[in-house]
Tab-separated table of C-alpha atoms in Angstrom:
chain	number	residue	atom	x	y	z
A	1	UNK	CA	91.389	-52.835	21.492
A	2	UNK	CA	95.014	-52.545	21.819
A	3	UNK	CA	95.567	-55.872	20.442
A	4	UNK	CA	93.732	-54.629	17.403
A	5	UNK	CA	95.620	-51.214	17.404
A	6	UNK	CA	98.584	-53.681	17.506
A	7	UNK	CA	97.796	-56.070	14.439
A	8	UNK	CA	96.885	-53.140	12.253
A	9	UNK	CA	100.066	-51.588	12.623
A	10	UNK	CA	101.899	-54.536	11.693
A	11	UNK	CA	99.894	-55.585	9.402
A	12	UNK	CA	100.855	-52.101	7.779
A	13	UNK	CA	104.404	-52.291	8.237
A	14	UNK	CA	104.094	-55.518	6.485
A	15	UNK	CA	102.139	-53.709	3.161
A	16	UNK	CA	104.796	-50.792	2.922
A	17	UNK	CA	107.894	-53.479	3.725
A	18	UNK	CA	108.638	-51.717	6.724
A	19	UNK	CA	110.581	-54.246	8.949
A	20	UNK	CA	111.579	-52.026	11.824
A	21	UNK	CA	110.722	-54.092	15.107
A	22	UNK	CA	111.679	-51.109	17.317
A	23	UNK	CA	109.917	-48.723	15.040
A	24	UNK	CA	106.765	-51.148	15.467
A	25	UNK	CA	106.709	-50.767	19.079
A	26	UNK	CA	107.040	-46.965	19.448
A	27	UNK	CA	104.230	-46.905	17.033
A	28	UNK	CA	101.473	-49.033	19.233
A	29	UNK	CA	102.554	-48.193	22.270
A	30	UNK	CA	101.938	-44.150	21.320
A	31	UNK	CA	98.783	-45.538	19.456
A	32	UNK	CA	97.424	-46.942	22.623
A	33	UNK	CA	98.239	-44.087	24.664
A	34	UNK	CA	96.629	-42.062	22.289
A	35	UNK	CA	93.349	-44.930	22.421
A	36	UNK	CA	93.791	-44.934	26.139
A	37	UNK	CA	94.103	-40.969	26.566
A	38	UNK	CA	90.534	-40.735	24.218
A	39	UNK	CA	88.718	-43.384	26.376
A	40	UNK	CA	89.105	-41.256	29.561
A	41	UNK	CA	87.860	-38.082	27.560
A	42	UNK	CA	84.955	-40.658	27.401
A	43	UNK	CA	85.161	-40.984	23.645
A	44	UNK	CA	83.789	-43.837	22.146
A	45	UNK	CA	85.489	-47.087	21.355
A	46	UNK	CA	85.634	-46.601	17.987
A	47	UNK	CA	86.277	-43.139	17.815
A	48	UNK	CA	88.726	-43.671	19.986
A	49	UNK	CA	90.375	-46.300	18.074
A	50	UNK	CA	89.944	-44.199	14.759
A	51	UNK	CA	92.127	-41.170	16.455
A	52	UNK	CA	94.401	-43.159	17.533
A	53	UNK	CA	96.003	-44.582	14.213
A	54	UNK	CA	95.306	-41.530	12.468
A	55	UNK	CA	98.487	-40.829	11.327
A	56	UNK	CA	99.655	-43.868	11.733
A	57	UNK	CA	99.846	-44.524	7.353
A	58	UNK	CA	101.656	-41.511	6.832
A	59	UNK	CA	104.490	-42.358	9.839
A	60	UNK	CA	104.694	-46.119	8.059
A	61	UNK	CA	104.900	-44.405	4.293
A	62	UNK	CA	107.543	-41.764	5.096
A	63	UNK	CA	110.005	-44.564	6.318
A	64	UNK	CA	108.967	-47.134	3.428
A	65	UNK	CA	111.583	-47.215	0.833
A	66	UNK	CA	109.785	-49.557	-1.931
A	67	UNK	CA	112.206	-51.793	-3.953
A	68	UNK	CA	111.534	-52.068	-8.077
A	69	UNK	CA	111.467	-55.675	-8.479
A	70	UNK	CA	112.454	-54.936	-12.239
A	71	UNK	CA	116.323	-53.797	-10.319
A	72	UNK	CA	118.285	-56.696	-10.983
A	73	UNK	CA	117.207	-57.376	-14.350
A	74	UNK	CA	117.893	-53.781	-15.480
A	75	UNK	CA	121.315	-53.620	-13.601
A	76	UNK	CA	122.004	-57.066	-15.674
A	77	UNK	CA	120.762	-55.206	-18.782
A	78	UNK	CA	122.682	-52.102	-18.538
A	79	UNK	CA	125.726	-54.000	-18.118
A	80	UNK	CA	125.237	-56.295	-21.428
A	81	UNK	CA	124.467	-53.449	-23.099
A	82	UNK	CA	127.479	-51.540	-22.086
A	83	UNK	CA	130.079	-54.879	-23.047
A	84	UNK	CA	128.145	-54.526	-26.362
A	85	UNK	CA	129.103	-51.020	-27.003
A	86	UNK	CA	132.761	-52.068	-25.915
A	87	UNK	CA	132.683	-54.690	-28.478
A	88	UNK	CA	131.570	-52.267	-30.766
A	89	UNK	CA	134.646	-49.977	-30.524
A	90	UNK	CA	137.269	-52.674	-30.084
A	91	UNK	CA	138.151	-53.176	-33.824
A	92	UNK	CA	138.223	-49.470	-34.134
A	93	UNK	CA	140.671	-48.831	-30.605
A	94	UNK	CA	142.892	-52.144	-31.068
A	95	UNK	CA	145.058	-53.938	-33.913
A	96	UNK	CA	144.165	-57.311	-33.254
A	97	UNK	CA	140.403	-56.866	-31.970
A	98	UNK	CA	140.008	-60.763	-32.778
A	99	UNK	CA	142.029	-61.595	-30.058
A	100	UNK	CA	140.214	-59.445	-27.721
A	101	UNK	CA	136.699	-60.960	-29.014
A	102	UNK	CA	138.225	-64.719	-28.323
A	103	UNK	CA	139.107	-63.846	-24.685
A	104	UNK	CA	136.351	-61.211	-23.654
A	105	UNK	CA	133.555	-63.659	-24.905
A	106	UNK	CA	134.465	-66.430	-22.970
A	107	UNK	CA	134.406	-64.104	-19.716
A	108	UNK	CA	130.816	-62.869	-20.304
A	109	UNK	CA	129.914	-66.060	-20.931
A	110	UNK	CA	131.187	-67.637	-18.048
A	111	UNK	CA	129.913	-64.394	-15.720
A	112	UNK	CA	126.278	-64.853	-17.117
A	113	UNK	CA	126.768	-68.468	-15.966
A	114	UNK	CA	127.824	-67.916	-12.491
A	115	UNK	CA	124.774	-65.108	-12.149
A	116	UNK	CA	122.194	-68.141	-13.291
A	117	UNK	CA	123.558	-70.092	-11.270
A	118	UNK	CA	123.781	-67.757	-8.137
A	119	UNK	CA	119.957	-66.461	-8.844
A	120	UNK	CA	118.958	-70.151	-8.945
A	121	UNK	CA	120.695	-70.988	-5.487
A	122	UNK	CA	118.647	-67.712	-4.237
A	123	UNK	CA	115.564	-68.801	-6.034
A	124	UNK	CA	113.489	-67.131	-3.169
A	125	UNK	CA	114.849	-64.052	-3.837
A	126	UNK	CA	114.189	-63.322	-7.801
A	127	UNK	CA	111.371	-63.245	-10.584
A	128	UNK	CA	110.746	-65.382	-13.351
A	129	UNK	CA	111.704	-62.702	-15.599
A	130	UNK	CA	115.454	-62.286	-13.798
A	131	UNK	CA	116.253	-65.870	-15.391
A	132	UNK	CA	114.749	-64.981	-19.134
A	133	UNK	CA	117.036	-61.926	-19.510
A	134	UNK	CA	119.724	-64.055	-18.122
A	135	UNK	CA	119.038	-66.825	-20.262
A	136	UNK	CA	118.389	-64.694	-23.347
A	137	UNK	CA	121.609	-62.825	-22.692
A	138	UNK	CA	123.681	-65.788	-22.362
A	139	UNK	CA	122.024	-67.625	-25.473
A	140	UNK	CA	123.614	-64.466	-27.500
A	141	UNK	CA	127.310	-64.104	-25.950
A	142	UNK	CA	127.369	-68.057	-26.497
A	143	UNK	CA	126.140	-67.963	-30.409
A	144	UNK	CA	128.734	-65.307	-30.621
A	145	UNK	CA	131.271	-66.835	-29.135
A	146	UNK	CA	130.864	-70.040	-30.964
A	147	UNK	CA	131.067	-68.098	-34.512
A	148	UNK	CA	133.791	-66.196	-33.142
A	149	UNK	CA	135.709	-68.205	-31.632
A	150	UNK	CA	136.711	-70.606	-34.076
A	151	UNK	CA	138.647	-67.407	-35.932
A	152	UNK	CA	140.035	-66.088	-32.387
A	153	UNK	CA	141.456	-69.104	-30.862
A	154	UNK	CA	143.389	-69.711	-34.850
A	155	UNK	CA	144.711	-66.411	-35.625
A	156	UNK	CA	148.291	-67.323	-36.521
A	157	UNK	CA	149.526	-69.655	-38.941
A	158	UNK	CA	152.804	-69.643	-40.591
A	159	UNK	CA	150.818	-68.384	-44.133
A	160	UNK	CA	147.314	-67.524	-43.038
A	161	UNK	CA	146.073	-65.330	-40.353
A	162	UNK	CA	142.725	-63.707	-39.646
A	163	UNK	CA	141.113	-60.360	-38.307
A	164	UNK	CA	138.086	-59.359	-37.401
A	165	UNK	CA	136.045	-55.605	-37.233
A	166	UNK	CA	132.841	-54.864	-35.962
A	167	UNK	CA	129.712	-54.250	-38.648
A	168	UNK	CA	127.050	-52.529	-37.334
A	169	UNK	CA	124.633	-53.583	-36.008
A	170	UNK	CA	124.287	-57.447	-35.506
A	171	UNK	CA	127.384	-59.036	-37.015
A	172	UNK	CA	131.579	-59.342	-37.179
A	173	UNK	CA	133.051	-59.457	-40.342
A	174	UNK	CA	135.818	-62.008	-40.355
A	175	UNK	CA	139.124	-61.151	-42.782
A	176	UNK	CA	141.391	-64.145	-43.586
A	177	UNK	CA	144.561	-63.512	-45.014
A	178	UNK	CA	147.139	-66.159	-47.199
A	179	UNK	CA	150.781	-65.414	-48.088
A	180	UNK	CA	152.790	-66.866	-49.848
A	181	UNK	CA	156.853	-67.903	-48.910
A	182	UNK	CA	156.658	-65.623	-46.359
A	183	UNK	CA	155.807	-62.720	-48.284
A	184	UNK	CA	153.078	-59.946	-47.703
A	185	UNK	CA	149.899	-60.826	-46.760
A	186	UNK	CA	147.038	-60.678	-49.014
A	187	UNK	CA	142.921	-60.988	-48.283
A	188	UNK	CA	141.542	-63.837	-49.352
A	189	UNK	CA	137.962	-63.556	-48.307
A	190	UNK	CA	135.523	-62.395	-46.109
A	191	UNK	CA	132.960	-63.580	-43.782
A	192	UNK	CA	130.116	-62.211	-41.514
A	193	UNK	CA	129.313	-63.684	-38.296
A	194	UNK	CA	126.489	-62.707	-36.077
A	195	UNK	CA	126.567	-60.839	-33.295
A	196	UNK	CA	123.166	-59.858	-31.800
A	197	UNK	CA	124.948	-58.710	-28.577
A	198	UNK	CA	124.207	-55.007	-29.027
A	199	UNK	CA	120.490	-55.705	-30.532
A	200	UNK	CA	119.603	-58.232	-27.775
A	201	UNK	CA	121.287	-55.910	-24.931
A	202	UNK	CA	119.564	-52.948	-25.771
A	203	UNK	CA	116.215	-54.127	-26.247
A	204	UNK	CA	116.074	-56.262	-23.263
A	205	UNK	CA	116.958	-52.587	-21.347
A	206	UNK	CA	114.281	-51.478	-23.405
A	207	UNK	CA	111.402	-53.369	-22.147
A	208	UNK	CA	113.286	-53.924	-18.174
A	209	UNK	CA	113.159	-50.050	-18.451
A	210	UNK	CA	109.329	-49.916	-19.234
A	211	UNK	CA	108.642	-52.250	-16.809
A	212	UNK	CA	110.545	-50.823	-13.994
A	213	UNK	CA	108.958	-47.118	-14.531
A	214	UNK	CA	105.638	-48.537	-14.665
A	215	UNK	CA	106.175	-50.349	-11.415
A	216	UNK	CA	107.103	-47.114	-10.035
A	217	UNK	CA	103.983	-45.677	-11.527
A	218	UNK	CA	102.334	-48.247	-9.782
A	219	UNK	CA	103.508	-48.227	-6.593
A	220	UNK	CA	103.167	-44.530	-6.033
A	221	UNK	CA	99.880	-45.173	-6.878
A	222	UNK	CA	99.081	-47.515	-4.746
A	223	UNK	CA	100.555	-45.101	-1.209
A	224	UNK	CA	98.302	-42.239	-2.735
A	225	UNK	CA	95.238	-44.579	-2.697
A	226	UNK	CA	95.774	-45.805	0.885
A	227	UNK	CA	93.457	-44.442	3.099
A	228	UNK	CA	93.087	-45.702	7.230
């Protein structure tokens, strides 16, 4: 009977992700004195066995600290969507946002890259869903950057230059100037380029955040339901 008072308590440990060899130990060796201690009351087996891991769900449950699976993707999230916002309030904050949009682009691009490739290295430890978001997210700082960047990385000229300022919600409007003989400089025409930065950020928080409250529903449900 002890090796059975020993498998269920790992076997619960295991359930609540309790990995806590010392922990383990304390627990069955209390739960067999407690067996043992019933036995000699001359309590039967199974009673015995019954009062003995009695509390044994709640000891497990108090020291369980359950981990969202949903965590990384809505850590990933929250920071797209706050380089979005920045993006947002660069052409308002700065003179020459375009040269900010050539250089912070490239960054987030190349920081989404090295994530993929770090959560593909530690396959093991991440969800099918980790590598959309990533993948979605980088899809949309690289269309940016590729509309962007052919303004940003050509913004001086001896008589044409460009700017750029943010439009609300999903798109940069590009200004290109001409002079003439050194003179004053003078708009010649506007473009819009898409930027779905801000829309893709915020609703891939959106439906992470969902997700991760109803796993939380979920997993409180499933301790409340557990019964020895």
């Amino acid at each position: 009977m002890h090796n059975k008072i020993k498998k269920y308590v790992h076997e619960l440990m295991k359930g609540y992700k309790v990995f806590d060899k010392q922990l383990e130990k304390e627990i069955v060796s209390a739960c067999c004195d407690e067996y043992d201690m019933q036995i000699e009351n001359g309590i039967a087996e199974e009673d015995a066995y019954s009062a003995s891991i009695a509390d044994v769900a709640n000891i497990i449950r108090e020291k369980s600290v359950p981990k969202n699976k949903f965590i990384f993707s809505l850590i990933v999230c929250c920071c797209a969507l706050i380089v979005s916002l920045i993006e947002m309030i660069v052409s308002k904050l700065l003179v020459r946002p375009l040269d900010i949009y050539g250089f912070e682009l490239q960054v987030v691009v190349f920081a989404l890259l090295c994530v993929l490739v770090f959560i593909i290295i530690k396959r093991r430890e991440f969800h099918w869903f980790d590598y959309i978001i990533l993948v979605v997210l980088l899809l949309s700082w690289i269309s940016t950057l590729y509309q962007v960047g052919i303004y940003a990385y050509h913004t001086t000229m001896p008589n044409w230059k460009w700017d750029a300022e943010y439009g609300f919600p999903c798109f940069i409007k590009i200004f290109k100037y001409y002079r003439e003989d050194y003179g004053p400089y003078e708009l010649s025409s506007i473009k819009n380029t898409y930027c779905f930065n801000f829309i893709v950020s915020i609703i891939s928080l959106i439906i992470i955040s969902a997700l991760t409250i109803k796993e939380k529903q979920k997993s409180k449900g499933c301790c409340c339901g557990l019964r020895i």
